[in-house]
Amino acid sequence: MDDADFADWARDAWGSLVRSAVFLGCSLHEAEDVAQSTLERCYRNWPSVARADNRSAYVYRVLLNCLRDSRRRRWWGERPSEVVPERRDDTTPADEVLATVDAVHRAMADLARSQRDVVVLRYFAGLSEAETATALGVPPGTVKSRLSRALGKLAGDAHLLDLRPEAARERRTARRRSEVEDPADPADHPAEGARP
Amino acid sequence: MTDLENAWDDLPVSTAPIDAVLRAGRRDEPRRRPVPRPGLRTATAFGAVAAAFVAGVVVADPGGSGGDVPSAASGPASGAGAGGQAGAGPIDAESLAITPAAFHGELQAPTSCGALLEHYQDRAEDLRIGPVGLRDRSDLPRPLPALSAPALDSAELVGTTGSYASDTGTTVQEAGVDEPDAVKTDGDLLVRIRGSELTTYDVGGPEVEELASLDLDDLHDGELLLAGDTVVVIGNDGSPPRYDAAGLPLGSFPRTTTPAVPEQTRVVTVDVTDPAAPREVRTVDYDAGLITARQHGEAIRLVLRKGVPDLGLGRRARRVAEQRIAATTLDDWLPRVSVDGGEDRRLLECDRVAVPRADTGLVTMAVVGFDAGTADGGAGADPTAGLDTLGLAGEASMAYESTDHLYLAANDADYSAGTTHVYDFALDGRGASYVGAGEAEGTLRDRWSMDETDGVLRLALGASSETGNWNSIVTMRARGDELVELGRLERLGVGEDITAVRWFDGLALLVTFRQIDPLYAVDLTDARTPRLIGELKIPGFSSYLHPLGTQRLVGVGEGPQPSGGWGAQLGLFDVTDLTSPDRLDVVSYGPRSRALAGRDPRQLTWLPQQRVVLSVITRGRAVYVSRLQLGAGRMRNEMTRVEWGSDADVVRLVPVVGDDSAGGAIGGQVPRAVLVTGEDVRFFDVD
């Protein structure tokens, strides 16, 4: 077992795994737990994971299983996983993270679970159609049809207005500017110019 | 959409906890190979599980190896207790991380009885406590239209069925799988139940002769199965169904429009070795509602459903409610069984209850198999002796049995009801074992929408939030522990509802309805690519299709009447060339008439030798038998009034062939039909 290989791969995969779990309905903390269990399972089977042609399909399949298991975990009284130390950089205030996660959940809530799975794996995590199909255990045609319906639904979603990422970014930039006195390029934030 | 993409990028993600992952991986490694003698590994693991269960149920022997418990007393198991769990104290979830072979994949076995109870309690607490007790979360309580036609055999809104009567004279869905009915016959003996009264008749002579009757006391809604000299009566003790404040059946979660059925099932075994003196042998009571009963030869299988227990939460404060939920025991959640009014026992052991990964509700399904013949008094007082049981902690109240598979299905309760979950069980005599699970987009109307041939499950699915506004045919096959979708044919009857389906080896016939009645023929010879091969559009619709052979099919339904108005009609179709099915003839029964076989296929009988179709028709309060003589592509109708009023539903026409079924008239045995009405049982003149 080559730990260094695994570590390199895991560092790359981490962000997408956590984000996928959030998009699939977890809080940020739960998402990190789920992503960690996913990595643990992958580590145990690393020789076969490393060899697999469709590694992403395998890994995301594990993620989906961990996610379902985690919803049952407290019901089953499993050991809680080791406490994850806080390593988050503190540039984003907690309430803003909460607001973002919440808005994502509201937007995704209009999708059925199977649509949500497809849209997260194929669209956000960037798996190929074939990998998504393998991860979900459905034919590629189904991936295609679920994805188009899901995207159609998301396109007309009113909850997304709540996200206003520009506004959030703007607030963050303004705060940083006042602290560090490092004015950002106003061209990045056209909305700011519109303000009186 | 771009907003979501930004959110994806904006989510502040910590750095990967690589060290923790590596530590966890290394720590687990030695534990995963704790067994000193590899040859005993399997036995050890099972022994350990058995010990854990026993400890969970019975006791209080935390440090013990379980060696003094009978089921753990075998050598290897004790060895494991010492080797694998030395000093581990009470049950260590990690060392028990294997599941009994029965469940895997989508269905998981609980690690212990305590864990199973915790599952029920936590699921209950997830629900909002409302004015009527346990309620689902606010976004869930909409009725699920797909479940509107429940698995109750007598309340089908839509149905298709097999083409020939079963050995006991009942028109059934699947050849070789018998279904209960109010009347059963073996050719000489006919048994019927009406209310709590079981009556035997001799139908071997020139006239029907009543032999004896037996009062079964508190038996309600009874139907019969006949296996040799044993009659199995399946009903309930008359307990009223539970309703909540909104007038909906209580105990269903999530809310479905399932009609309320008593949450009690009573099975009475009657010995008819001497038909003139039927003898009550045994009464078995279950505190769960009946979904279906099926019979394969001697083996009888019940599918039961126990709803959310009534915890008397009412308008209690959340805190009180939570305390009450926490005070529940497994006996509140799992069904119980008793024999002849004796002490009741838990029907399912914890390790026989699987928990689906999917969130499918807070009820418990139980599959109970037993042999009709062995259910005699000799089995003693243990109610679970001779029962083969399996449980599922979730809703799956559509049941379909083929000759060697049982499929339980439910719609997704977790989100919008767009996905159908299917659990596949292989049957062996009275036993059932879990094969796998799968899901398909679309809604399943009822058991008639499922069929299995050569290991391929075929589903006729209606529109759902997951599909376009059309119906689909989906084929699935077990691969490992998963049912995977093989093929799918979409866009059948856009904007229309399925009213009837008929399955054949390589073919499905499907009827949908809005204003006209398209009959679709779908080629299933290649399960991966279902293909639409023919289509026929005619006025009205069929709710039940009965194939007469390779060339003819009868459709029972309704449509516009020649005299004006809307009423029952029965159509004769030529299906010789499926690319262009054709309607040869139609019989209209007049405005406001109803053809009851459209709802309950047991009210239609096909007598192939005479080429006669008998079916029950009502006009107003008058109940008729319509006798249709087929010939030269036409149907000649003759109506006989047989009954009045609400007894219409009990009217049956049971074919009685006698001993020599192959010989027909030549052997001196003319196939006949016994007409069963509310008060009477007599031969019906077929010729």
Short mmCIF file of C-alpha atoms in Angstrom, two decimals, chain B residues 18-188:
data_model
loop_
_atom_site.label_atom_id
_atom_site.label_comp_id
_atom_site.label_asym_id
_atom_site.label_seq_id
_atom_site.Cartn_x
_atom_site.Cartn_y
_atom_site.Cartn_z
CA ILE B 18 -5.11 12.75 5.62
CA ASP B 19 -3.40 11.80 8.87
CA ALA B 20 -6.67 10.94 10.58
CA VAL B 21 -7.69 8.83 7.60
CA LEU B 22 -4.41 6.95 7.60
CA ARG B 23 -4.59 6.44 11.37
CA ALA B 24 -8.13 5.11 11.14
CA GLY B 25 -7.17 2.83 8.28
CA ARG B 26 -4.17 1.39 10.12
CA ARG B 27 -6.08 1.03 13.36
CA ASP B 28 -8.77 -0.99 11.67
CA GLU B 29 -6.39 -3.28 9.94
CA PRO B 30 -5.41 -5.67 12.71
CA ARG B 31 -9.00 -5.80 13.92
CA ARG B 32 -10.17 -6.97 10.62
CA ARG B 33 -8.16 -10.15 10.87
CA PRO B 34 -8.61 -11.21 14.47
CA VAL B 35 -9.35 -14.85 13.87
CA PRO B 36 -6.58 -17.23 14.76
CA ARG B 37 -7.76 -20.06 12.57
CA PRO B 38 -8.80 -18.81 9.15
CA GLY B 39 -10.77 -21.97 8.44
CA LEU B 40 -13.27 -21.03 11.11
CA ARG B 41 -13.76 -17.48 10.07
CA THR B 42 -17.28 -17.66 8.81
CA ALA B 43 -18.55 -19.78 11.61
CA THR B 44 -16.93 -17.49 14.11
CA ALA B 45 -18.46 -14.40 12.74
CA PHE B 46 -21.91 -15.87 12.74
CA GLY B 47 -21.45 -17.22 16.20
CA ALA B 48 -20.51 -13.80 17.40
CA VAL B 49 -23.58 -12.27 15.85
CA ALA B 50 -25.82 -14.91 17.31
CA ALA B 51 -24.31 -14.30 20.69
CA ALA B 52 -24.82 -10.59 20.34
CA PHE B 53 -28.46 -10.99 19.47
CA VAL B 54 -29.14 -13.28 22.32
CA ALA B 55 -27.37 -10.96 24.67
CA GLY B 56 -29.40 -8.10 23.29
CA VAL B 57 -32.71 -9.88 23.71
CA VAL B 58 -32.45 -11.85 26.81
CA VAL B 59 -30.07 -10.30 28.89
CA ALA B 60 -27.69 -8.80 30.88
CA ASP B 61 -24.49 -10.57 30.58
CA PRO B 62 -22.31 -7.82 29.35
CA GLY B 63 -18.90 -9.29 29.85
CA GLY B 64 -19.82 -12.85 29.08
CA SER B 65 -18.96 -14.69 25.95
CA GLY B 66 -22.53 -15.87 25.66
CA GLY B 67 -21.36 -19.42 26.13
CA ASP B 68 -24.26 -20.34 28.32
CA VAL B 69 -26.80 -19.32 25.71
CA PRO B 70 -28.00 -22.19 23.58
CA SER B 71 -27.59 -20.62 20.20
CA ALA B 72 -24.02 -19.66 20.89
CA ALA B 73 -23.03 -22.93 22.41
CA SER B 74 -21.33 -24.40 19.39
CA GLY B 75 -17.57 -24.77 19.59
CA PRO B 76 -16.37 -22.21 17.09
CA ALA B 77 -18.67 -19.56 18.51
CA SER B 78 -17.31 -19.87 21.99
CA GLY B 79 -13.85 -19.74 20.50
CA ALA B 80 -14.69 -16.49 18.85
CA GLY B 81 -15.98 -15.05 22.05
CA ALA B 82 -12.62 -15.67 23.58
CA GLY B 83 -10.46 -14.79 20.59
CA GLY B 84 -12.23 -11.99 18.80
CA GLN B 85 -13.84 -10.13 21.63
CA ALA B 86 -11.56 -10.78 24.53
CA GLY B 87 -12.02 -8.04 27.07
CA ALA B 88 -14.10 -6.05 24.64
CA GLY B 89 -16.86 -5.78 27.19
CA PRO B 90 -20.36 -5.30 25.86
CA ILE B 91 -21.14 -5.70 22.22
CA ASP B 92 -18.54 -3.88 20.21
CA ALA B 93 -20.14 -2.67 17.03
CA GLU B 94 -16.87 -2.85 15.18
CA SER B 95 -16.23 -6.51 15.86
CA LEU B 96 -19.75 -7.28 14.75
CA ALA B 97 -19.46 -5.45 11.51
CA ILE B 98 -20.70 -8.33 9.51
CA THR B 99 -24.33 -8.94 8.81
CA PRO B 100 -26.19 -12.21 8.68
CA ALA B 101 -26.18 -13.52 5.16
CA ALA B 102 -29.83 -12.73 4.68
CA PHE B 103 -29.37 -9.01 4.19
CA HIS B 104 -26.84 -6.94 2.38
CA GLY B 105 -26.59 -3.92 0.11
CA GLU B 106 -29.78 -1.89 0.16
CA LEU B 107 -31.17 -3.86 3.07
CA GLN B 108 -29.09 -3.96 6.24
CA ALA B 109 -29.51 -6.11 9.29
CA PRO B 110 -29.37 -4.31 12.63
CA THR B 111 -26.30 -5.03 14.71
CA SER B 112 -28.43 -5.85 17.71
CA CYS B 113 -31.95 -5.61 19.05
CA GLY B 114 -31.01 -2.39 20.83
CA ALA B 115 -29.89 -0.89 17.55
CA LEU B 116 -33.17 -1.84 15.89
CA LEU B 117 -35.18 -0.20 18.65
CA GLU B 118 -33.03 2.89 18.40
CA HIS B 119 -33.75 3.01 14.70
CA TYR B 120 -37.50 3.05 15.30
CA GLN B 121 -37.29 5.63 18.08
CA ASP B 122 -35.04 7.97 16.17
CA ARG B 123 -37.19 7.77 13.11
CA ALA B 124 -40.21 8.53 15.25
CA GLU B 125 -38.53 11.54 16.79
CA ASP B 126 -37.67 12.81 13.35
CA LEU B 127 -41.37 13.24 12.77
CA ARG B 128 -43.18 16.30 13.92
CA ILE B 129 -45.47 15.64 16.81
CA GLY B 130 -48.80 17.08 15.77
CA PRO B 131 -52.35 17.24 17.10
CA VAL B 132 -53.04 13.72 15.89
CA GLY B 133 -49.96 12.10 17.27
CA LEU B 134 -47.15 11.04 15.03
CA ARG B 135 -47.10 13.12 11.93
CA ASP B 136 -44.80 13.33 9.07
CA ARG B 137 -42.81 16.41 8.36
CA SER B 138 -44.83 19.23 6.89
CA ASP B 139 -43.61 18.70 3.39
CA LEU B 140 -44.61 15.08 3.28
CA PRO B 141 -48.23 14.52 4.15
CA ARG B 142 -49.64 14.83 0.68
CA PRO B 143 -51.32 11.61 -0.33
CA LEU B 144 -49.24 9.56 -2.68
CA PRO B 145 -51.40 9.02 -5.71
CA ALA B 146 -49.34 6.11 -6.88
CA LEU B 147 -50.40 4.08 -3.90
CA SER B 148 -54.06 4.84 -4.32
CA ALA B 149 -54.79 1.36 -5.55
CA PRO B 150 -53.68 -0.62 -2.54
CA ALA B 151 -52.49 -4.14 -2.56
CA LEU B 152 -55.80 -5.29 -1.18
CA ASP B 153 -56.97 -7.92 -3.58
CA SER B 154 -60.61 -7.01 -3.43
CA ALA B 155 -60.21 -3.29 -3.94
CA GLU B 156 -58.33 -3.08 -7.21
CA LEU B 157 -59.13 -0.05 -9.27
CA VAL B 158 -57.13 -1.28 -12.17
CA GLY B 159 -56.21 -4.80 -12.95
CA THR B 160 -55.04 -7.38 -15.37
CA THR B 161 -54.69 -11.01 -14.65
CA GLY B 162 -53.78 -14.46 -15.80
CA SER B 163 -55.89 -16.14 -18.41
CA TYR B 164 -56.98 -19.35 -16.71
CA ALA B 165 -58.63 -20.17 -13.45
CA SER B 166 -56.36 -21.59 -10.76
CA ASP B 167 -56.67 -25.19 -9.57
CA THR B 168 -59.22 -24.00 -7.07
CA GLY B 169 -61.37 -22.13 -9.58
CA THR B 170 -60.15 -18.58 -9.00
CA THR B 171 -59.18 -16.18 -11.77
CA VAL B 172 -55.64 -15.19 -10.70
CA GLN B 173 -52.78 -12.96 -11.78
CA GLU B 174 -50.09 -15.58 -12.14
CA ALA B 175 -50.42 -19.19 -13.29
CA GLY B 176 -49.32 -21.51 -10.49
CA VAL B 177 -49.79 -18.93 -7.74
CA ASP B 178 -53.18 -19.17 -6.12
CA GLU B 179 -54.98 -16.24 -4.52
CA PRO B 180 -57.57 -16.24 -1.77
CA ASP B 181 -61.24 -15.90 -2.65
CA ALA B 182 -64.57 -16.36 -0.92
CA VAL B 183 -65.13 -19.60 -2.85
CA LYS B 184 -62.75 -22.51 -3.53
CA THR B 185 -63.26 -25.88 -5.15
CA ASP B 186 -61.24 -28.99 -5.98
CA GLY B 187 -63.80 -30.27 -8.47
CA ASP B 188 -65.85 -32.32 -6.02
#
